Structure formats: C-alpha cells, structure tokens
Amino acid sequence: MSTQSRHPGEPAWDYIVVGAGSAGCVIASRLSENPDHSVLLIESGPDIRRYPSTRIPIGYARTFYDEEVNWKFFTEPESGLNGRNSYWPRGRVLGGSGSINAMVFCRGQQRDYDEWEALGADGWGWSDVLEYFKKIECVPFSGNPLRGNRGPITITTTEKAAHNLNQYFLDGCGELGFAVNPDYNADTREGVGYYQTNINRGFRVSSYTAYLDKARKRKNLTILTNADVLRLTFEGKRCTGVLYRHNDSLRYSGVSREVVLSAGAIGSPVILQRSGVGPANYLRSLGIDIMEDLPQVGWNLQDHLGISYYYQGKIKTLNDQFNSVLGRMQAGLAYFSMRRGPVSTSINQSGGFVRSSPKRDYPNIQLYLQALSYLDSPPGTRPMVKLDRFSGFSIGTSQCRPTSRGRVFITSGDLSVPPVIKPNYLSTQHDLDESLESVRLIRQIASTESMRSVIECEIRPGESLQNDDELLEDYRNRSDTVFHPSCTCRIGKKPNDSVVNPRLLVHGLDNVRVIDASVFPVLPSGNINATAIMVGEKGSDLLLADAC
Ligand SMILES: Cc1cc2nc3c(=O)[nH]c(=O)nc-3n(C[C@H](O)[C@H](O)[C@H](O)COP(=O)(O)OP(=O)(O)OC[C@H]3O[C@@H](n4cnc5c(N)ncnc54)[C@H](O)[C@@H]3O)c2cc1C
C-alpha cells in the first residue's frame, strides 16, 4: 500500500476532507486559509475544469445524465411510486451536486431551523444560521438587511431572462390571492415570484467557483481527484487516516487532527457504515468489524418528491425556440454576445411557496413554472436536448416538509457495490394529503383567466383524471425526486436518535465530523443547496474553534 502524504516523510495531514461538494469545498477553503494547516481534499470525481457544461447554466441538460460527473444512483423499487425506481443524479466532480444542480437559491423557512434546534441541534436555530446565510451570499438586487451583500456566492434573479409565460403564471397566482414576494429569501418565503439563482453574468456560481477555485493555489491545500474513499482507519476511537482507491490501487493517508466527511447524504453514511460506524448487528452480518454502534447512520433519509402537470401552450414556448435552427442561433447569440436569454438561466424561472389549502398554517408547498417540456424523451437520454415538438410547458409542485422517512445502507463493505437507497416516498397520510392538495392547486392555477389565455389543453395527466383516487394514482405513477436527499447523519444530542452532536462530531468518535446535507435534522422547505453551503460555513467555524 502506498502512502499519499504532504511531503515525503511526513506521515499525516492535519485535516482530511472527504468530498468536494457544496459543503466540502467551503470547508477545505476555510481550513486552508491558515497556512499552518495542511489539508487534503479527496474527491471521487474528476477536476471540473474539463467540463464547461458545469459552468454554462443550460449545461444542466447535459450533466443530468453524464456519468463522467454524475453518480447516477437509482433507488430500490418504491411501493409508494407503484414499484418504480427513482433516478437520483448526484454530482461526482469538484463542486459535487452544486456543479450539476438547477441553481435555484433558497434558504428554507425560519421555522425549519427553529425545529432543528427543538430537535436537539443546539445553536442551529434561525437566529444562529441567519448570520451564515448572510455570510455566504452577495445579493445585489435586495437592500433588505436580512440579506448578505459581501459573500462569495452571487445571487441574481431570473426575471430578465425569463420566458414571458412566467408572467402569465404569476398573474394567475395573483388571481388566486397568492401575492408576489419580491424577495422570498428575506422576511418570509410565502408568495410567488421569479426565482433567485446562483448565476452571475451567465455562469453558474457554486462552492467550487466561489471558494475552492480561489483556494486551490494554496501550498497547504492538496486536492486529490478521481479518488474513492473506502473507509476510515482507527486506533481506539481516534481516526488515524483514510483508505481510498486511486489509479486502481488502494492508498492510505494519515491524519493528525480531524477527518471531515462531506460526501453528501448518500456518501457520508456509506463511508461511516463501511468503517464499522452504524447499526452494529446489521454491519456485523456483513462481516464488518464494529467501531461504534450508531443505529441512525443512514436512517432518517428525507427528500422532496414532486410532480409536473404538462400543457400545450397557445403561445410559443422554449420548445419552439430550441427546436428551430433560427431559435437556437438566437439563443446562442444572446448568450455569447450578452450572457442573456434562455442559455444563461435556470430551467426553473418562477414559482414560490404557498399553502395548498387554507387549513395549512404555513406555506407547505413549492411551485415551479418551466417554459418547456420533454415528455417524449425516453428515460436514460438527456431530456432537455430532446424537447417536445409542440409548444409545451409545465407547472410543477413539491411538498416543503414531507414526513416520509427512508434509509441508505450498504450490502457489502466493497467499494464497487452501490448502496441501497429506500426513500419510502408517500408512506404517510400527511404526504398523500398534501400531494393531492398540491395537484388540485395546480389545476386551480391553470384555470385562472391569465393561464387560460395561454393554455390550449392539459396534456398530462389529462383532464379525464378528476377524482382523488385517479389523481393520487397518477401521482404515484409520475412523481419523482426533486433531488434533495438529506438527513442521513442527523444532528442530535443522543446516539440512539442521531449521528452527530451539535458540533457535528460523530457520537462516540474523537475526531470525525460530518459536514454536509446529511446532518440536517429535518429537510428544510425548498431547494437545499444554500443550506448545505451554510452548514459548510458554520461547520468550518465549529471545527476551527475546537482546534484552538
Ligand atoms: C440534478 C440536481 C438538481 C438540483 N437542483 C437544485 C437547485 O436548483 N437548488 C438547490 O438548492 N439544490 C438543488 N439540488 C440539490 C443540491 O445541489 C444538493 O443538495 C447539495 O449540493 C448537497 O451538497 P452536499 O455537500 O451535501 O453534497 P454534494 O454536493 O453531493 O457533495 C458530495 C461530494 O462527495 C463526493 N463523494 C461521495 N462519496 C465519495 C467517496 N466515497 N469518496 C470521495 N468522494 C466522495 C461526491 O462525488 C461529491 O462531489 C439539486 C441536485 C441535483 C443532483
């Protein structure tokens, strides 16, 4: 076995960070600000500089299925989805999922974080995390004091680049009494509007571009790409290093201070389980030596599940533009000459957070308008490249706070065996009720005067489906992940109901932290990348404070 170390003869790094994703890039960057810290960042995927599709917003269509930068997981057949397997793209490249996501920027609701604290995540209430949300962002369009204006992640709105269908959608929402919220990341999430995105001058901003890219020239930071971490090594309860596969051989790097797992909601619990940290009886049955019996590792998996209703438009949509040579040329010209137009922005251009019924006491569902459709794309292809030939568009919805809980677990200690993913979607009455309410609300929006002026007909599921049973059956047949798996190493006080303590240290171990979306105690409302980056910033502060 060969040893990767900072300099020949030096056995250990001060810190090893596993996973260069949304959180990991922040941590490696913050740790290496101090030139006295030697930091090794290990990433399974390749260097991002070879993949321009991760920088141009419309490159989302390409990276969605690109196995060079994407783990391309599948869940087990889900009974809640009538036995379907859900396709789960996850970023496998510097920047992680933040390099392939749809770039909608959302902080979650204040009440989500207050619930984190109530569940035992001391120091993670809204008033605590707000300063970190402000720290990460630079929001030039909002003078609201709750927003940050000096952080590395530049946020812009889609408004200038948005297709005009979005305005019909917002007007339709207005007819139903859903007010426009000019800054849904400030005082309240409630309302509708143009989405905020981490896009600046026509390019994706991620924690790779905003943090790691600037840090990578530091001499005390080494970034190792195409290296898959197998497991951690221990002496007693102290982690001594990391075993990983690189260039077809198994290698070892030693650590003197701490190992940080930032491998995401799938990767982090899987590495812990392979290291013997997890449900002891189960891991023993796989022949894995137990380091710490922690039954919750991989449990408590949460995700947003969503569905889209598709319409044939009376006006031209992005389908028409991208299906015509002239339209593509215009889009390309607008992008390359001015960084404008549909190539420069997210596919999710407007939406918001609303109540699916008056009886709900907080905005419990999220809405998305996409001015395009890709119904005819067979699964496994790149859907947006093959847009439908008609003027299609969709209104999508997902629950903010589903109560279904799943799990992620290994079936072997072998690196080449993918984990089993069981989200357990739609397994609670609460989730079924809200899902039904949300699709009924889509129908209401589509029936407004504003939307009727642009809708020819509903294509899918189609107006023949009307009663609750039919709509729920359609939900089970067509709903899918909104790509927000999290909570598999949740923060809490006790080892029997959580994995890390509020300082993000794994219960029972001396020097291993998890810092990524897996530590969320519950899934925040809306898109979660901003929360993962916030966790990276706050986690770095905790790590550095404990190092003093
Ligand atoms: C298609 C898609 C669309 C999305 N759209 C949005 C959106 O519009 N807005 C939003 O807010 N969120 C969105 N998300 C979700 C968001 O991007 C993620 O929740 C967030 O990036 C998670 O951050 P993380 O740091 O926890 O994990 P990740 O960013 O996934 O990082 C984990 C990193 O660890 C690496 N890794 C894993 N295992 C190992 C191992 N064994 N060895 C070495 N390295 C390893 C991975 O390769 C990866 O780089 C989307 C996600 C996807 C996939």
Coordinates of C-alpha atoms and ligand atoms in Angstrom, one line a residue:
M1 CA 0.0 0.0 0.0
S2 CA 1.4 3.4 -0.9
T3 CA 1.1 6.5 1.3
Q4 CA -0.1 9.9 0.0
S5 CA 1.4 12.5 2.3
R6 CA 2.1 16.2 2.3
H7 CA 5.8 15.9 1.9
P8 CA 7.9 12.7 1.7
G9 CA 8.5 11.5 5.2
E10 CA 5.6 13.5 6.8
P11 CA 3.0 10.9 7.8
A12 CA -0.1 12.8 8.4
W13 CA -2.2 15.7 7.2
D14 CA -3.7 18.0 9.8
Y15 CA -7.1 17.6 8.2
I16 CA -8.6 15.4 5.6
V17 CA -11.8 16.4 3.9
V18 CA -13.7 13.7 2.0
G19 CA -15.9 15.0 -0.8
A20 CA -15.5 18.3 -2.6
G21 CA -19.2 19.1 -2.9
S22 CA -21.3 22.1 -1.9
A23 CA -20.2 21.8 1.7
G24 CA -16.8 20.2 1.2
C25 CA -15.4 23.0 -1.0
V26 CA -16.2 25.5 1.7
I27 CA -14.6 23.5 4.4
A28 CA -11.3 22.8 2.5
S29 CA -11.2 26.5 1.6
R30 CA -11.8 27.8 5.2
L31 CA -9.4 25.3 6.8
S32 CA -6.6 26.2 4.4
E33 CA -6.9 29.9 5.0
N34 CA -4.5 29.2 7.9
P35 CA -1.1 28.4 6.2
D36 CA -0.2 26.3 9.2
H37 CA -2.9 23.8 8.4
S38 CA -2.1 21.0 6.0
V39 CA -5.3 20.0 4.3
L40 CA -6.0 17.0 1.9
L41 CA -9.3 17.2 0.0
I42 CA -10.3 13.8 -1.6
E43 CA -12.9 13.8 -4.3
S44 CA -14.3 10.8 -6.1
G45 CA -15.0 12.7 -9.4
P46 CA -12.7 14.5 -11.8
D47 CA -11.4 18.0 -11.9
I48 CA -14.2 20.3 -13.1
R49 CA -12.1 22.3 -15.5
R50 CA -12.6 19.7 -18.2
Y51 CA -16.4 20.2 -18.1
P52 CA -17.7 23.5 -19.4
S53 CA -21.2 22.2 -19.1
T54 CA -20.9 22.6 -15.4
R55 CA -20.4 26.4 -15.9
I56 CA -23.0 27.3 -18.5
P57 CA -26.4 27.2 -16.9
I58 CA -28.1 25.2 -19.7
G59 CA -25.3 22.6 -19.3
Y60 CA -27.7 21.2 -16.7
A61 CA -29.3 19.3 -19.5
R62 CA -26.0 17.6 -20.3
T63 CA -24.7 16.8 -16.8
F64 CA -28.1 15.4 -15.7
Y65 CA -27.1 12.0 -17.2
D66 CA -23.4 12.4 -17.8
E67 CA -21.7 9.6 -16.0
E68 CA -18.4 11.4 -16.1
V69 CA -19.6 13.9 -13.5
N70 CA -22.7 12.1 -12.0
W71 CA -23.1 9.1 -9.7
K72 CA -26.4 8.2 -11.4
F73 CA -27.9 6.4 -8.5
F74 CA -31.2 4.6 -8.6
T75 CA -33.5 3.9 -5.6
E76 CA -35.0 0.5 -5.0
P77 CA -38.4 -0.1 -6.4
E78 CA -40.7 2.2 -4.4
S79 CA -44.1 0.9 -3.3
G80 CA -45.3 4.5 -2.9
L81 CA -44.4 5.0 -6.6
N82 CA -46.2 1.9 -7.8
G83 CA -42.9 -0.1 -7.9
R84 CA -40.9 2.4 -9.9
N85 CA -37.2 3.1 -9.2
S86 CA -36.4 6.7 -9.0
Y87 CA -33.3 8.0 -10.8
W88 CA -31.1 10.1 -8.5
P89 CA -28.4 12.2 -10.1
R90 CA -25.7 13.3 -7.7
G91 CA -22.7 15.3 -8.6
R92 CA -19.4 13.5 -8.8
V93 CA -16.9 16.2 -9.7
L94 CA -15.3 19.2 -7.9
G95 CA -18.3 21.2 -6.6
G96 CA -20.4 18.0 -6.2
S97 CA -24.1 18.3 -6.8
G98 CA -23.7 22.1 -6.7
S99 CA -21.9 21.7 -10.0
I100 CA -24.8 20.0 -11.7
N101 CA -27.9 21.4 -10.0
A102 CA -30.6 23.7 -11.2
M103 CA -29.2 26.7 -9.3
V104 CA -32.4 27.8 -7.6
F105 CA -31.3 29.6 -4.4
C106 CA -33.4 29.2 -1.4
R107 CA -32.8 29.5 2.3
G108 CA -35.6 27.3 3.8
Q109 CA -38.2 28.8 6.2
Q110 CA -37.2 30.3 9.5
R111 CA -39.4 27.7 11.3
D112 CA -37.4 24.8 9.7
Y113 CA -34.3 25.8 11.6
D114 CA -36.2 26.6 14.8
E115 CA -37.4 23.0 14.6
W116 CA -33.8 21.8 14.1
E117 CA -33.0 23.4 17.4
A118 CA -36.1 22.0 19.1
L119 CA -35.0 18.5 17.9
G120 CA -31.6 18.9 19.8
A121 CA -29.5 20.8 17.3
D122 CA -28.4 23.5 19.8
G123 CA -27.0 26.5 18.1
W124 CA -28.8 25.8 14.7
G125 CA -32.0 27.8 15.2
W126 CA -32.9 30.5 12.7
S127 CA -31.2 33.3 14.6
D128 CA -28.0 31.3 14.6
V129 CA -27.9 30.2 11.0
L130 CA -29.1 33.6 9.6
E131 CA -25.6 35.1 10.0
Y132 CA -24.1 32.2 8.0
F133 CA -26.7 32.6 5.2
K134 CA -25.7 36.3 5.1
K135 CA -22.1 35.4 5.1
I136 CA -22.3 33.1 2.0
E137 CA -24.3 35.4 -0.2
C138 CA -23.9 38.5 -2.2
V139 CA -27.3 39.8 -3.2
P140 CA -27.0 42.9 -5.4
F141 CA -30.8 43.4 -6.0
S142 CA -32.1 43.4 -2.4
G143 CA -31.4 46.1 0.1
N144 CA -33.1 44.0 2.8
P145 CA -30.9 43.9 5.9
L146 CA -31.7 40.2 6.3
R147 CA -29.7 39.6 3.1
G148 CA -25.9 39.4 2.7
N149 CA -24.0 41.6 0.3
R150 CA -20.4 40.7 0.7
G151 CA -20.3 36.9 0.4
P152 CA -18.8 34.8 -2.3
I153 CA -22.0 33.4 -3.8
T154 CA -23.5 35.9 -6.1
I155 CA -27.3 35.7 -6.4
T156 CA -29.4 37.1 -9.3
T157 CA -33.0 36.7 -10.3
T158 CA -34.2 35.0 -13.4
E159 CA -36.5 37.9 -14.2
K160 CA -34.6 39.4 -17.1
A161 CA -34.0 36.1 -18.9
A162 CA -37.4 34.6 -18.1
H163 CA -39.8 33.5 -20.8
N164 CA -43.0 35.6 -20.9
L165 CA -45.1 32.5 -19.8
N166 CA -43.8 33.2 -16.3
Q167 CA -45.7 36.5 -16.1
Y168 CA -48.9 34.7 -17.0
F169 CA -48.2 32.2 -14.3
L170 CA -47.5 34.9 -11.7
D171 CA -50.7 36.8 -12.7
G172 CA -52.7 33.6 -12.4
C173 CA -51.3 33.0 -8.9
G174 CA -52.3 36.6 -8.1
E175 CA -55.9 35.9 -9.2
L176 CA -55.9 33.1 -6.5
G177 CA -54.7 35.6 -3.9
F178 CA -51.0 34.5 -3.9
A179 CA -49.1 37.7 -3.6
V180 CA -45.9 38.4 -5.4
N181 CA -43.0 38.3 -2.9
P182 CA -40.1 40.4 -4.3
D183 CA -37.5 38.6 -2.1
Y184 CA -38.6 35.2 -0.9
N185 CA -35.3 34.8 0.9
A186 CA -35.8 37.8 3.2
D187 CA -38.7 38.3 5.7
T188 CA -40.9 35.5 4.6
R189 CA -40.8 32.7 2.0
E190 CA -44.6 33.0 1.4
G191 CA -45.7 34.2 -2.0
V192 CA -44.7 33.8 -5.7
G193 CA -42.1 35.4 -7.9
Y194 CA -39.1 35.0 -10.1
Y195 CA -36.6 32.5 -8.7
Q196 CA -33.3 33.6 -7.3
T197 CA -30.4 31.7 -8.7
N198 CA -26.7 31.4 -8.0
I199 CA -25.8 32.6 -11.5
N200 CA -23.6 35.6 -12.2
R201 CA -23.1 37.1 -15.7
G202 CA -24.4 34.0 -17.3
F203 CA -22.2 31.5 -15.4
R204 CA -23.0 29.0 -12.6
V205 CA -21.7 30.1 -9.2
S206 CA -21.0 27.1 -7.0
S207 CA -19.0 26.5 -3.9
Y208 CA -16.3 25.3 -6.3
T209 CA -16.2 28.5 -8.2
A210 CA -16.8 30.8 -5.2
Y211 CA -14.5 29.0 -2.7
L212 CA -12.3 26.2 -3.9
D213 CA -11.2 27.7 -7.2
K214 CA -9.7 30.6 -5.3
A215 CA -8.1 28.4 -2.6
R216 CA -6.6 25.7 -4.8
K217 CA -3.4 27.5 -5.5
R218 CA -2.5 27.5 -1.7
K219 CA 0.5 25.3 -1.0
N220 CA -1.0 23.9 2.2
L221 CA -4.1 22.5 0.3
T222 CA -3.8 19.4 -1.9
I223 CA -6.8 18.3 -4.0
L224 CA -6.9 14.7 -5.0
T225 CA -9.5 13.9 -7.7
N226 CA -10.7 10.5 -9.0
A227 CA -10.1 9.0 -5.6
D228 CA -12.8 7.0 -3.9
V229 CA -12.8 6.8 -0.2
L230 CA -13.4 3.2 1.1
R231 CA -13.2 3.7 4.8
L232 CA -11.6 5.3 7.8
T233 CA -9.0 3.7 10.0
F234 CA -8.9 3.9 13.8
E235 CA -6.8 3.4 16.9
G236 CA -9.3 3.2 19.7
K237 CA -11.9 5.8 19.0
R238 CA -9.4 8.1 17.2
C239 CA -9.4 8.2 13.4
T240 CA -5.9 7.8 12.1
G241 CA -6.5 8.1 8.4
V242 CA -8.4 7.3 5.3
L243 CA -8.2 4.4 2.9
Y244 CA -9.1 5.2 -0.7
R245 CA -8.8 3.8 -4.2
H246 CA -6.8 5.9 -6.6
N247 CA -5.4 4.9 -10.0
D248 CA -6.5 1.3 -9.4
S249 CA -4.6 0.9 -6.2
L250 CA -5.6 1.1 -2.5
R251 CA -3.9 4.0 -0.8
Y252 CA -3.7 5.4 2.7
S253 CA -3.4 8.9 4.0
G254 CA -2.8 9.6 7.7
V255 CA -4.4 12.4 9.7
S256 CA -3.2 14.1 12.9
R257 CA -6.2 16.3 13.8
E258 CA -9.6 15.5 12.1
V259 CA -11.3 13.8 9.2
V260 CA -14.4 15.6 7.8
L261 CA -16.9 13.6 5.9
S262 CA -18.6 15.9 3.3
A263 CA -19.5 13.1 0.9
G264 CA -23.2 14.0 0.8
A265 CA -26.4 12.4 2.0
I266 CA -25.5 9.1 0.3
G267 CA -21.7 9.1 0.5
S268 CA -21.2 10.1 4.1
P269 CA -23.3 7.5 5.8
V270 CA -22.0 4.8 3.4
I271 CA -18.4 5.6 4.3
L272 CA -19.3 5.5 8.0
Q273 CA -21.0 2.2 7.6
R274 CA -18.0 0.7 5.7
S275 CA -15.9 1.9 8.6
G276 CA -17.9 0.0 11.1
V277 CA -19.8 3.0 12.4
G278 CA -23.5 2.3 12.1
P279 CA -26.1 -0.3 13.2
A280 CA -23.8 -2.9 14.8
N281 CA -25.9 -6.1 14.3
Y282 CA -26.5 -5.3 10.6
L283 CA -22.9 -4.4 9.9
R284 CA -21.6 -7.5 11.7
S285 CA -23.8 -9.6 9.5
L286 CA -21.9 -8.2 6.5
G287 CA -18.6 -9.2 8.2
I288 CA -17.6 -5.6 9.1
D289 CA -15.8 -5.0 12.4
I290 CA -17.7 -2.6 14.6
M291 CA -16.1 0.6 15.6
E292 CA -19.2 2.3 17.1
D293 CA -22.7 1.1 17.3
L294 CA -24.8 4.0 15.9
P295 CA -28.1 2.8 14.7
Q296 CA -29.1 6.0 13.0
V297 CA -26.3 6.1 10.4
G298 CA -28.1 6.1 7.0
W299 CA -31.5 6.3 8.6
N300 CA -33.9 9.3 8.6
L301 CA -33.4 9.8 4.8
Q302 CA -35.7 12.6 3.6
D303 CA -36.3 14.0 0.1
H304 CA -38.7 16.3 -1.7
L305 CA -40.9 14.5 -4.1
G306 CA -42.5 16.4 -6.9
I307 CA -44.8 16.2 -10.0
S308 CA -45.4 18.3 -13.1
Y309 CA -48.6 19.0 -15.0
Y310 CA -47.9 19.5 -18.7
Y311 CA -49.7 21.8 -21.0
Q312 CA -49.9 22.5 -24.7
G313 CA -49.5 26.3 -24.9
K314 CA -51.3 28.8 -27.1
I315 CA -48.1 30.7 -27.3
K316 CA -44.7 29.6 -28.3
T317 CA -42.5 28.1 -25.5
L318 CA -38.8 27.3 -25.2
N319 CA -39.6 24.1 -27.0
D320 CA -40.3 26.1 -30.2
Q321 CA -37.2 28.2 -29.7
F322 CA -34.8 25.2 -29.2
N323 CA -36.4 23.1 -31.8
S324 CA -35.8 25.6 -34.6
V325 CA -32.4 26.3 -36.1
L326 CA -33.1 30.0 -36.0
G327 CA -34.3 29.9 -32.4
R328 CA -31.1 28.1 -31.4
M329 CA -29.0 30.6 -33.2
Q330 CA -30.8 33.5 -31.5
A331 CA -30.4 31.8 -28.1
G332 CA -26.7 31.2 -28.7
L333 CA -26.1 34.8 -30.0
A334 CA -27.9 36.3 -26.9
Y335 CA -25.7 34.1 -24.7
F336 CA -22.4 34.6 -26.3
S337 CA -22.8 38.3 -27.0
M338 CA -24.5 39.5 -23.8
R339 CA -24.8 36.4 -21.5
R340 CA -28.5 36.7 -21.7
G341 CA -31.5 34.6 -22.8
P342 CA -32.5 31.0 -22.0
V343 CA -29.0 29.6 -22.2
S344 CA -28.0 31.9 -19.3
T345 CA -30.6 30.9 -16.7
S346 CA -32.2 28.1 -14.8
I347 CA -35.0 26.0 -16.3
N348 CA -37.0 26.9 -13.1
Q349 CA -37.7 30.6 -13.7
S350 CA -40.6 31.4 -11.4
G351 CA -42.6 29.7 -8.6
G352 CA -42.9 30.2 -4.9
F353 CA -44.1 28.9 -1.6
V354 CA -47.8 28.8 -0.9
R355 CA -50.4 27.0 1.2
S356 CA -52.0 24.1 -0.6
S357 CA -55.2 24.7 1.3
P358 CA -56.5 27.4 3.7
K359 CA -56.2 24.9 6.6
R360 CA -52.4 24.8 6.3
D361 CA -50.7 27.1 8.8
Y362 CA -47.6 27.8 6.8
P363 CA -46.6 27.7 3.1
N364 CA -46.4 24.0 2.7
I365 CA -45.8 23.5 -1.0
Q366 CA -43.4 24.9 -3.6
L367 CA -44.4 25.7 -7.2
Y368 CA -42.2 25.7 -10.3
L369 CA -43.0 27.0 -13.8
Q370 CA -40.9 25.6 -16.6
A371 CA -41.5 27.1 -20.0
L372 CA -40.6 23.9 -21.8
S373 CA -41.5 20.2 -21.8
Y374 CA -39.7 16.9 -22.5
L375 CA -42.4 14.3 -22.3
D376 CA -41.3 12.5 -25.3
S377 CA -37.7 11.8 -24.1
P378 CA -37.2 8.2 -23.3
P379 CA -35.7 7.6 -19.9
G380 CA -31.9 7.4 -19.9
T381 CA -31.4 10.1 -22.6
R382 CA -30.7 13.7 -21.9
P383 CA -34.2 15.0 -21.7
M384 CA -33.7 18.7 -22.4
V385 CA -31.8 18.1 -25.5
K386 CA -34.9 16.4 -26.9
L387 CA -37.6 18.8 -26.2
D388 CA -41.2 18.1 -27.3
R389 CA -42.1 19.2 -30.8
F390 CA -45.2 21.1 -29.6
S391 CA -45.4 24.3 -27.6
G392 CA -45.3 22.6 -24.2
F393 CA -44.7 23.8 -20.7
S394 CA -45.3 22.6 -17.2
I395 CA -46.3 23.7 -13.7
G396 CA -44.6 21.6 -11.0
T397 CA -45.1 21.2 -7.3
S398 CA -43.4 19.5 -4.3
Q399 CA -44.1 19.4 -0.6
C400 CA -42.0 21.6 1.6
R401 CA -41.9 19.2 4.6
P402 CA -42.7 15.6 3.8
T403 CA -42.9 13.2 6.7
S404 CA -42.0 10.0 4.9
R405 CA -38.6 8.7 6.1
G406 CA -36.3 6.3 4.3
R407 CA -32.8 4.9 4.6
V408 CA -29.5 4.3 2.9
F409 CA -27.4 1.2 3.6
I410 CA -24.6 -0.9 2.3
T411 CA -24.9 -4.5 1.5
S412 CA -21.2 -5.1 1.3
G413 CA -18.0 -3.4 2.6
D414 CA -16.8 -3.5 -1.0
L415 CA -16.3 -0.1 -2.7
S416 CA -17.7 -1.3 -6.0
V417 CA -21.1 -2.3 -4.6
P418 CA -23.5 0.6 -4.7
P419 CA -25.6 1.3 -1.6
V420 CA -29.3 0.5 -1.3
I421 CA -31.5 3.6 -1.4
K422 CA -35.0 3.4 0.0
P423 CA -36.7 6.8 0.3
N424 CA -40.1 5.3 1.3
Y425 CA -41.9 8.1 -0.6
L426 CA -45.6 8.7 0.1
S427 CA -45.6 6.4 3.1
T428 CA -47.5 8.8 5.4
Q429 CA -51.1 10.1 5.2
H430 CA -49.7 13.6 5.6
D431 CA -47.7 13.3 2.4
L432 CA -50.6 11.8 0.5
D433 CA -52.9 14.6 1.6
E434 CA -50.6 17.4 0.8
S435 CA -49.7 15.8 -2.6
L436 CA -53.3 15.6 -3.5
E437 CA -54.0 19.2 -2.4
S438 CA -51.0 20.4 -4.4
V439 CA -52.1 18.9 -7.7
R440 CA -55.6 20.3 -7.1
L441 CA -54.0 23.7 -6.7
I442 CA -52.1 23.3 -10.0
R443 CA -55.4 22.7 -11.6
Q444 CA -56.8 25.9 -10.0
I445 CA -53.8 27.9 -11.2
A446 CA -54.3 26.5 -14.7
S447 CA -58.0 27.5 -14.6
T448 CA -57.3 31.2 -13.9
E449 CA -58.1 33.7 -16.5
S450 CA -54.5 34.5 -17.1
M451 CA -53.4 30.9 -17.5
R452 CA -56.4 30.0 -19.7
S453 CA -55.3 32.7 -22.1
V454 CA -52.1 30.7 -22.8
I455 CA -53.2 27.1 -22.3
E456 CA -54.6 25.1 -25.2
C457 CA -55.1 21.9 -23.1
E458 CA -53.7 19.8 -20.3
I459 CA -51.6 17.1 -21.8
R460 CA -50.5 15.1 -18.8
P461 CA -52.1 13.7 -16.7
G462 CA -55.0 14.9 -18.9
E463 CA -58.4 16.3 -17.9
S464 CA -60.1 12.9 -17.9
L465 CA -58.5 12.3 -14.5
Q466 CA -60.6 14.1 -11.9
N467 CA -61.3 12.3 -8.7
D468 CA -59.0 11.9 -5.7
D469 CA -58.2 8.2 -6.5
E470 CA -57.3 9.0 -10.1
L471 CA -55.1 12.0 -9.2
L472 CA -53.3 10.0 -6.5
E473 CA -52.7 7.1 -8.7
D474 CA -51.2 9.5 -11.3
Y475 CA -49.1 11.0 -8.5
R476 CA -47.7 7.5 -7.7
N477 CA -47.1 6.8 -11.4
R478 CA -45.3 10.0 -12.4
S479 CA -43.9 11.9 -9.3
D480 CA -40.2 11.9 -8.8
T481 CA -37.3 13.2 -6.7
V482 CA -36.6 16.9 -6.7
F483 CA -33.0 15.9 -5.9
H484 CA -32.8 16.9 -2.2
P485 CA -31.8 13.7 -0.3
S486 CA -30.6 14.6 3.2
C487 CA -30.7 13.9 6.9
T488 CA -29.0 10.5 6.9
C489 CA -26.4 11.6 9.6
R490 CA -28.6 14.0 11.5
I491 CA -27.6 16.3 14.3
G492 CA -28.9 15.5 17.8
K493 CA -27.9 15.0 21.3
K494 CA -28.2 11.3 21.8
P495 CA -26.6 8.4 19.9
N496 CA -29.8 6.5 19.8
D497 CA -31.6 9.1 17.8
S498 CA -28.9 10.9 15.8
V499 CA -25.4 10.5 14.4
V500 CA -23.5 13.8 15.1
N501 CA -23.7 16.2 18.0
P502 CA -24.5 19.9 17.5
R503 CA -20.7 20.5 16.9
L504 CA -21.0 17.9 14.1
L505 CA -18.7 15.4 15.7
V506 CA -19.8 11.8 15.3
H507 CA -21.1 10.4 18.6
G508 CA -18.5 8.2 20.2
L509 CA -15.6 9.1 18.0
D510 CA -12.8 11.5 18.9
N511 CA -12.1 13.3 15.7
V512 CA -14.5 12.6 12.9
R513 CA -17.1 15.2 11.8
V514 CA -19.8 15.0 9.2
I515 CA -20.4 18.4 7.5
D516 CA -22.9 18.3 4.6
A517 CA -26.6 17.9 3.8
S518 CA -26.7 14.6 5.7
V519 CA -26.6 16.4 9.1
F520 CA -29.9 18.2 8.6
P521 CA -32.2 17.1 11.4
V522 CA -35.2 17.6 9.1
L523 CA -35.4 18.6 5.4
P524 CA -35.8 22.4 5.1
S525 CA -38.5 23.8 2.8
G526 CA -37.5 24.3 -0.8
N527 CA -34.2 23.8 -2.5
I528 CA -31.4 22.8 -0.2
N529 CA -28.1 23.8 -1.8
A530 CA -27.9 27.1 0.2
T531 CA -28.4 25.2 3.4
A532 CA -25.6 22.8 2.5
I533 CA -23.3 25.7 1.9
M534 CA -24.4 27.3 5.1
V535 CA -23.7 24.1 7.0
G536 CA -20.2 24.1 5.4
E537 CA -19.5 27.6 6.7
K538 CA -20.9 27.1 10.2
G539 CA -19.2 23.6 10.4
S540 CA -15.9 25.2 9.4
D541 CA -16.2 27.7 12.3
L542 CA -17.0 24.9 14.8
L543 CA -14.0 22.9 13.5
L544 CA -11.7 25.9 13.7
A545 CA -13.0 27.0 17.1
D546 CA -12.3 23.5 18.5
A547 CA -8.8 23.5 17.0
C548 CA -7.7 26.4 19.2
Ligands
LIG1 C1 -30.0 17.4 -10.6 C2 -30.0 18.2 -9.4 C3 -30.7 19.4 -9.3 C4 -30.7 20.1 -8.1 N1 -31.2 21.4 -8.1 C5 -31.1 22.2 -7.0 C6 -31.5 23.6 -7.1 O1 -31.9 24.1 -8.1 N2 -31.3 24.3 -5.9 C7 -30.8 23.8 -4.8 O2 -30.7 24.5 -3.8 N3 -30.4 22.5 -4.7 C8 -30.5 21.7 -5.8 N4 -30.1 20.4 -5.8 C9 -29.6 19.9 -4.5 C10 -28.2 20.4 -4.1 O3 -27.3 20.6 -5.2 C11 -27.6 19.3 -3.1 O4 -28.5 19.1 -2.1 C12 -26.3 19.9 -2.5 O5 -25.3 20.1 -3.5 C13 -25.7 18.8 -1.5 O6 -24.5 19.2 -1.0 P1 -23.5 18.2 -0.2 O7 -22.3 19.0 0.1 O8 -24.3 17.6 0.9 O9 -23.2 17.0 -1.2 P2 -22.6 17.0 -2.7 O10 -22.6 18.4 -3.2 O11 -23.4 16.0 -3.4 O12 -21.1 16.6 -2.5 C14 -20.7 15.3 -2.1 C15 -19.3 15.1 -2.8 O13 -18.7 14.0 -2.2 C16 -18.1 13.1 -3.2 N5 -18.1 11.8 -2.7 C17 -19.1 11.0 -2.4 N6 -18.7 9.8 -2.0 C18 -17.3 9.8 -2.0 C19 -16.3 8.9 -1.7 N7 -16.5 7.7 -1.3 N8 -15.0 9.3 -1.9 C20 -14.7 10.5 -2.3 N9 -15.7 11.5 -2.6 C21 -16.9 11.1 -2.5 C22 -19.1 13.3 -4.4 O14 -18.5 12.9 -5.6 C23 -19.5 14.8 -4.3 O15 -18.6 15.6 -5.0 C24 -30.0 19.6 -6.9 C25 -29.3 18.4 -7.0 C26 -29.3 17.7 -8.2 C27 -28.5 16.4 -8.3

